[in-house]
Amino acid sequence: MGTDRTLLRGTVPDGAITDRSVTSAVGAAPPHDDGRGQPGVGPDGDQLARFMAEAGRILGESLDFETTLRRVAALAVPRIADWCAVELLTEDGRLVELALAHEDPAKAELVRELRRDYPPRRDAPNGAWSVIASGEPQLISDLSPEMLAAAARDERHATLIAELDLRSYMCVPLQAGGRMLGTITLASGGSGRRFDRADLAFALDLASRAAAAIDNARTYQVADRFRRILDAVAEAVFVIDPNDGARIRDVNRGALELLGYRREDLIGMPFWSGIVGLGDAEAERLMEPVRDGRVEARTVDLHLRRAVGPGLPVEVILQRVDLPGESGLVAIARDVSERVDTDARLQHLAEAEHARAAELNAVIRAMGDGVIVCASDGRISLANPAGQDLFPEVDEQTYQEVLDELIDPEHLAPALGRHGGPVVLPTRRDPDRWIEVATYPVTGEASGGAGHGETIVVLRDVTAARQREAVRETFIGVLSHELRTPVTTIYGGAKTLAREGSTLDEATRREIFIDIAAEAERLQRLVEDVVALNRFGEDDGDLGQEPVLLQRVVPVVVRSEETRWPGVTFDIQVPSGLATVVADPTYVEQVVRNLLSNAAKYGGSGSSVDVVLEAAEDEVLVRILDDGPGILAEEAERLFELFYRSPSTAGMTSGAGIGLFVSARLVRAMGGRIWALPRPAGGAEFGFALRVMADD
């Protein structure tokens, strides 16, 4: 005795249970038999039947299960019991009061006071927590004052329990689909009722109906929630029954707007023949792999028939969706004549609050941007694959954990619950990687636009765009700098020569002319490189299909460079019988000129440059050898990157870091290869090879 036995709204002592785990014995005793052969004082069978009919009507007339359960609890008092309590389990495992009805309002407040000051213990062998843990009902037919007094924790507790005047008690579980939802507790006090097994059977029946009502209402709310979200999606979504002629079972608002039909016109229409216009064999070929589960989804290009006007070209994603007890296909149609902007699509998504989970999943999985849905407390309730893969090193559970992966010292990231962004931030693990973040709060039409605590977060990897922008800005800056010197020299020299009354001697005038010619040639070569740089885009093209004899082209370029670099010695070795290569002669000249200029520039006055042509199995090689400062083996490949200049030699001479990059792009576009190597005895080798033209 003395061990705490916690009731839903009070306490009972050890030994007070006169009938435990009575579910298996329900119906074994006659009506109102308290287990000891004495008649009970509860309601008769007609009263119970009338109550159950009224309770069933209340439970079935609304999907607002909280309100209906409160009405049922109020209906039970005092017809069935002196007081009735309904408690539900929350997702985080707490037991919260949903309804409490008592024929005496003062005692209802007394119950709440007991609950607040002496909360039920989870480890108590009796009461609501015990029923939830075991899944079995509990019946206490006779609660004596001595039993209740023995359960008190202190004197005040005993006084409060005594004021309740408890006489009889039963607690039954609310269960649906194998899940515990909560409990219903019925108790008697001043009326003197004594509950028996027949009353318990009645309570179990009531709990079964109430649990079914709760489960149905929650299922409907989830389905309705996702339906609303799906209706906000801009794409047209069709739910198809693959086993009934591929008839349309449901559509979203996007489908109605896209095709111009009414919803009742589309429901029941064969999707393939009515909307797409395909024959049975072709439709089966497209649908079968997805329907049978061999592929998760597939994308096909089709034309949809509209209610008015010509057909519409669309990209259709077919996705299998498995729902409880059934399966179907979801067809997501995108208008490929004008791609819907992703932000607009997500804005529509954020305006709704309900849609079917499987259909929403199919839509979101098709998006390339990362999309996560966050609750008001920041917990991530939904994330598409792109969102999950954005930071593969961590398993984010909250929005804050996502923000922890970003560098945001100024707290620019948008907050949940409002439309914010887009904001672009670098990632903490790789500062060269940039993520764009935008938030869209979820609102609903029925609530007049009031927030429901969820926020759609869109995450885009914009690293490539940032890098392109950085390259563009760098290119403009370098080009502006490199153009300034020759233009200034040419402009200043021309102004000096054109000045009236000039007293310049012939040597000075000749020196100015030489400077103007040299800078004009430098400007011309820079322009040639820029033109070549823009000749083809990011990818190497297929350039130059003409027959070219390198033994004729290369010596001409070498002789031209000899006049440009009077202090440098050039030597060329050309063996006889070199094969014809496939190339473009103009671009070959530009490549050779860039490589010779690079060798002479870094070698300086007094250096020598050797040009060697060699025949290989199916190539002709051009090797340019200098005795300059040389290069490091580990940076050989980087020398052909745009704007790259070796730190060890960058200070020796000016340059834009464009020439070698352009040369590499030109050689590769002509189907050849290019390289850079340090020479063992000092200096560097830059060379390229072009394909020998095949004999027809």
XYZ file of C-alpha atoms in Angstrom, residues 359-650:
292
model
C 1.755 13.329 -55.443
C 3.734 16.152 -53.845
C 6.714 13.834 -53.537
C 6.545 13.021 -57.250
C 6.500 16.719 -58.148
C 9.292 17.763 -55.812
C 11.545 14.846 -56.778
C 11.455 16.113 -60.367
C 12.910 19.484 -59.348
C 16.618 20.079 -59.844
C 16.836 22.702 -57.095
C 17.068 21.667 -53.476
C 13.670 22.011 -51.761
C 13.051 21.469 -48.055
C 9.893 22.075 -46.008
C 10.461 23.325 -42.466
C 8.025 23.434 -39.559
C 7.692 26.576 -37.436
C 10.326 25.249 -35.001
C 12.798 24.751 -37.848
C 12.540 20.960 -38.096
C 12.797 19.642 -41.674
C 9.642 17.683 -42.443
C 10.272 17.117 -46.149
C 13.299 17.287 -48.459
C 13.707 16.307 -52.093
C 16.799 14.372 -53.319
C 18.499 17.537 -54.546
C 18.049 19.063 -51.095
C 19.374 15.944 -49.379
C 22.439 15.816 -51.651
C 23.313 19.499 -51.274
C 25.503 18.776 -48.226
C 26.245 15.029 -48.437
C 28.673 15.149 -45.512
C 25.937 15.894 -42.940
C 22.408 14.712 -42.173
C 20.509 17.947 -41.612
C 17.450 17.707 -39.363
C 16.719 21.415 -38.939
C 16.956 24.636 -40.946
C 19.607 25.871 -38.522
C 21.815 22.874 -39.391
C 21.519 23.881 -43.048
C 22.547 27.453 -42.179
C 25.471 26.085 -40.121
C 26.917 24.770 -43.411
C 27.025 28.333 -44.789
C 29.250 31.298 -43.949
C 26.896 34.083 -42.876
C 28.603 36.473 -40.414
C 26.101 39.260 -41.193
C 23.062 36.960 -40.748
C 21.735 37.608 -44.248
C 20.029 34.206 -44.588
C 16.224 34.622 -44.697
C 14.259 33.578 -41.630
C 11.472 31.007 -41.612
C 7.879 32.183 -41.751
C 8.369 34.944 -44.316
C 9.231 35.401 -47.977
C 12.937 36.148 -48.024
C 15.896 36.063 -50.398
C 17.337 34.968 -52.619
C 20.589 35.384 -50.696
C 23.871 33.921 -51.988
C 26.306 32.610 -49.339
C 29.556 30.566 -49.458
C 29.712 27.114 -47.859
C 31.773 26.545 -44.748
C 33.485 23.381 -45.993
C 34.384 24.900 -49.382
C 34.357 28.730 -49.469
C 34.613 28.594 -53.283
C 31.184 26.932 -53.402
C 28.150 29.246 -53.267
C 24.528 28.456 -52.363
C 21.492 30.655 -53.061
C 18.823 30.540 -50.326
C 15.199 31.709 -50.605
C 12.191 31.116 -48.329
C 8.471 30.954 -49.110
C 5.938 30.741 -46.224
C 3.031 28.325 -46.711
C -0.428 29.932 -46.524
C -3.895 28.615 -47.184
C -6.954 30.024 -48.932
C -9.410 28.790 -46.292
C -7.611 30.654 -43.558
C -7.549 33.916 -45.451
C -3.810 33.734 -45.996
C -2.872 33.035 -42.391
C 0.408 31.193 -41.896
C 0.335 27.579 -40.806
C 3.895 27.416 -39.545
C 5.531 25.765 -42.572
C 8.114 27.357 -44.841
C 9.414 26.197 -48.211
C 13.190 26.703 -48.473
C 14.771 26.680 -51.954
C 18.513 25.997 -52.210
C 20.440 26.403 -55.472
C 24.107 25.694 -56.096
C 25.187 28.831 -58.005
C 28.921 28.088 -57.910
C 29.230 27.715 -61.685
C 27.396 30.986 -62.292
C 29.581 32.781 -59.735
C 32.718 31.360 -61.320
C 31.603 32.457 -64.782
C 30.890 35.920 -63.449
C 34.282 36.039 -61.724
C 36.044 34.929 -64.912
C 34.129 37.543 -66.896
C 35.039 40.308 -64.445
C 38.664 39.186 -64.350
C 38.771 38.966 -68.127
C 37.412 42.503 -68.493
C 39.840 43.785 -65.884
C 42.876 42.072 -67.422
C 41.860 43.071 -70.929
C 41.346 46.695 -69.869
C 44.773 46.712 -68.230
C 46.510 45.075 -71.180
C 44.865 47.369 -73.730
C 45.754 50.502 -71.780
C 49.523 50.242 -72.337
C 49.606 49.838 -76.145
C 46.780 52.319 -76.676
C 48.514 54.895 -74.455
C 51.833 54.394 -76.230
C 50.283 54.616 -79.710
C 48.162 57.628 -78.785
C 51.006 59.480 -77.074
C 53.494 58.751 -79.844
C 51.059 59.789 -82.559
C 50.277 63.069 -80.731
C 53.983 63.769 -80.367
C 54.705 63.151 -84.033
C 51.704 65.224 -85.105
C 52.591 68.217 -82.959
C 53.121 71.365 -85.057
C 56.558 72.913 -84.909
C 58.071 69.748 -83.526
C 61.891 69.868 -83.262
C 62.370 66.128 -82.817
C 65.484 64.761 -84.422
C 65.313 61.840 -86.811
C 66.583 59.283 -84.280
C 63.890 60.270 -81.774
C 61.200 60.203 -84.418
C 62.364 56.759 -85.539
C 62.336 55.505 -81.942
C 58.752 56.743 -81.527
C 57.743 55.034 -84.774
C 59.353 51.800 -83.568
C 57.452 52.010 -80.249
C 54.171 52.676 -82.083
C 54.770 49.726 -84.419
C 55.701 47.405 -81.549
C 52.672 48.362 -79.456
C 50.396 48.166 -82.509
C 51.655 44.650 -83.151
C 51.142 43.798 -79.468
C 47.625 45.202 -79.678
C 46.967 43.212 -82.840
C 48.070 39.959 -81.200
C 45.983 40.663 -78.110
C 42.956 41.272 -80.306
C 43.684 38.053 -82.228
C 43.759 36.117 -78.947
C 40.506 37.694 -77.788
C 38.837 36.918 -81.111
C 40.066 33.319 -80.903
C 38.905 33.140 -77.295
C 35.388 34.006 -78.417
C 35.541 31.925 -81.609
C 34.187 28.974 -79.670
C 32.471 28.851 -76.271
C 33.182 26.836 -73.184
C 33.627 23.565 -75.064
C 36.279 22.729 -77.617
C 34.921 22.808 -81.134
C 35.835 21.061 -84.345
C 38.102 23.590 -86.043
C 40.256 23.282 -89.117
C 39.778 20.511 -91.647
C 42.229 21.789 -94.280
C 45.452 20.083 -95.411
C 48.409 21.999 -93.992
C 52.165 21.524 -94.528
C 53.830 22.605 -91.294
C 57.237 22.715 -93.018
C 55.926 25.651 -95.040
C 53.930 27.480 -92.365
C 56.288 27.336 -89.376
C 59.477 28.761 -91.015
C 57.547 31.829 -92.192
C 56.371 32.552 -88.657
C 59.893 32.024 -87.270
C 61.375 34.541 -89.724
C 58.683 37.038 -88.760
C 59.473 36.644 -85.060
C 63.222 37.118 -85.714
C 62.550 40.712 -86.754
C 60.405 41.281 -83.664
C 63.011 39.950 -81.221
C 66.386 41.206 -82.545
C 68.261 40.141 -79.400
C 67.077 36.506 -79.562
C 68.630 33.787 -81.742
C 66.116 31.537 -83.521
C 67.050 28.186 -85.060
C 64.710 25.835 -86.927
C 65.095 22.165 -87.814
C 62.755 20.811 -90.490
C 63.290 17.209 -91.685
C 62.278 16.280 -95.198
C 59.190 14.279 -96.049
C 56.901 15.553 -93.280
C 53.308 14.437 -93.791
C 50.365 16.755 -94.351
C 48.330 17.513 -91.214
C 44.682 18.415 -90.682
C 44.473 21.981 -89.347
C 43.683 25.622 -90.080
C 46.768 27.474 -91.375
C 45.757 30.811 -89.809
C 45.337 29.294 -86.371
C 48.558 27.270 -86.718
C 50.398 30.537 -87.354
C 48.753 32.107 -84.287
C 49.732 29.155 -82.051
C 53.362 29.134 -83.273
C 53.580 32.910 -82.916
C 52.234 32.768 -79.333
C 54.661 30.007 -78.315
C 57.678 31.725 -79.946
C 56.724 35.051 -78.370
C 56.378 33.352 -74.977
C 59.844 31.736 -75.292
C 61.553 34.940 -76.468
C 59.817 37.146 -73.921
C 60.889 35.095 -70.904
C 64.337 34.227 -72.322
C 65.178 37.844 -73.001
C 67.980 39.368 -75.016
C 70.859 36.982 -75.598
C 68.763 33.854 -75.339
C 68.179 31.276 -78.042
C 65.022 29.491 -79.218
C 65.123 26.190 -81.120
C 62.154 25.128 -83.244
C 62.103 21.421 -84.061
C 59.604 19.677 -86.344
C 59.350 15.900 -85.975
C 57.334 13.130 -87.559
C 55.524 10.625 -85.322
C 53.371 7.620 -86.164
C 50.205 9.543 -86.962
C 51.193 13.075 -85.907
C 53.603 15.861 -86.725
C 55.176 17.485 -83.673
C 56.307 21.104 -83.294
C 58.676 21.549 -80.328
C 59.838 25.009 -79.197
C 62.841 24.845 -76.864
C 64.192 27.843 -74.941
C 67.007 28.421 -72.445
C 65.045 30.841 -70.267
C 64.158 30.549 -66.545
C 62.209 27.321 -67.085
C 59.024 26.073 -65.436
C 58.091 23.800 -62.546
C 56.853 20.336 -63.487
C 53.883 20.573 -61.122
C 52.578 23.747 -62.776
C 52.989 22.627 -66.389
C 49.278 21.929 -66.915
C 48.203 25.115 -65.158
C 50.151 27.273 -67.588
C 47.375 26.690 -70.140
C 44.632 27.949 -67.789
C 43.040 31.334 -68.485
C 44.869 34.215 -66.695
C 47.341 31.858 -64.987
C 50.926 33.098 -64.724
C 53.641 31.272 -62.861
C 54.475 33.037 -59.562
C 58.175 32.339 -60.161
C 58.320 34.270 -63.446
C 55.305 36.603 -63.393
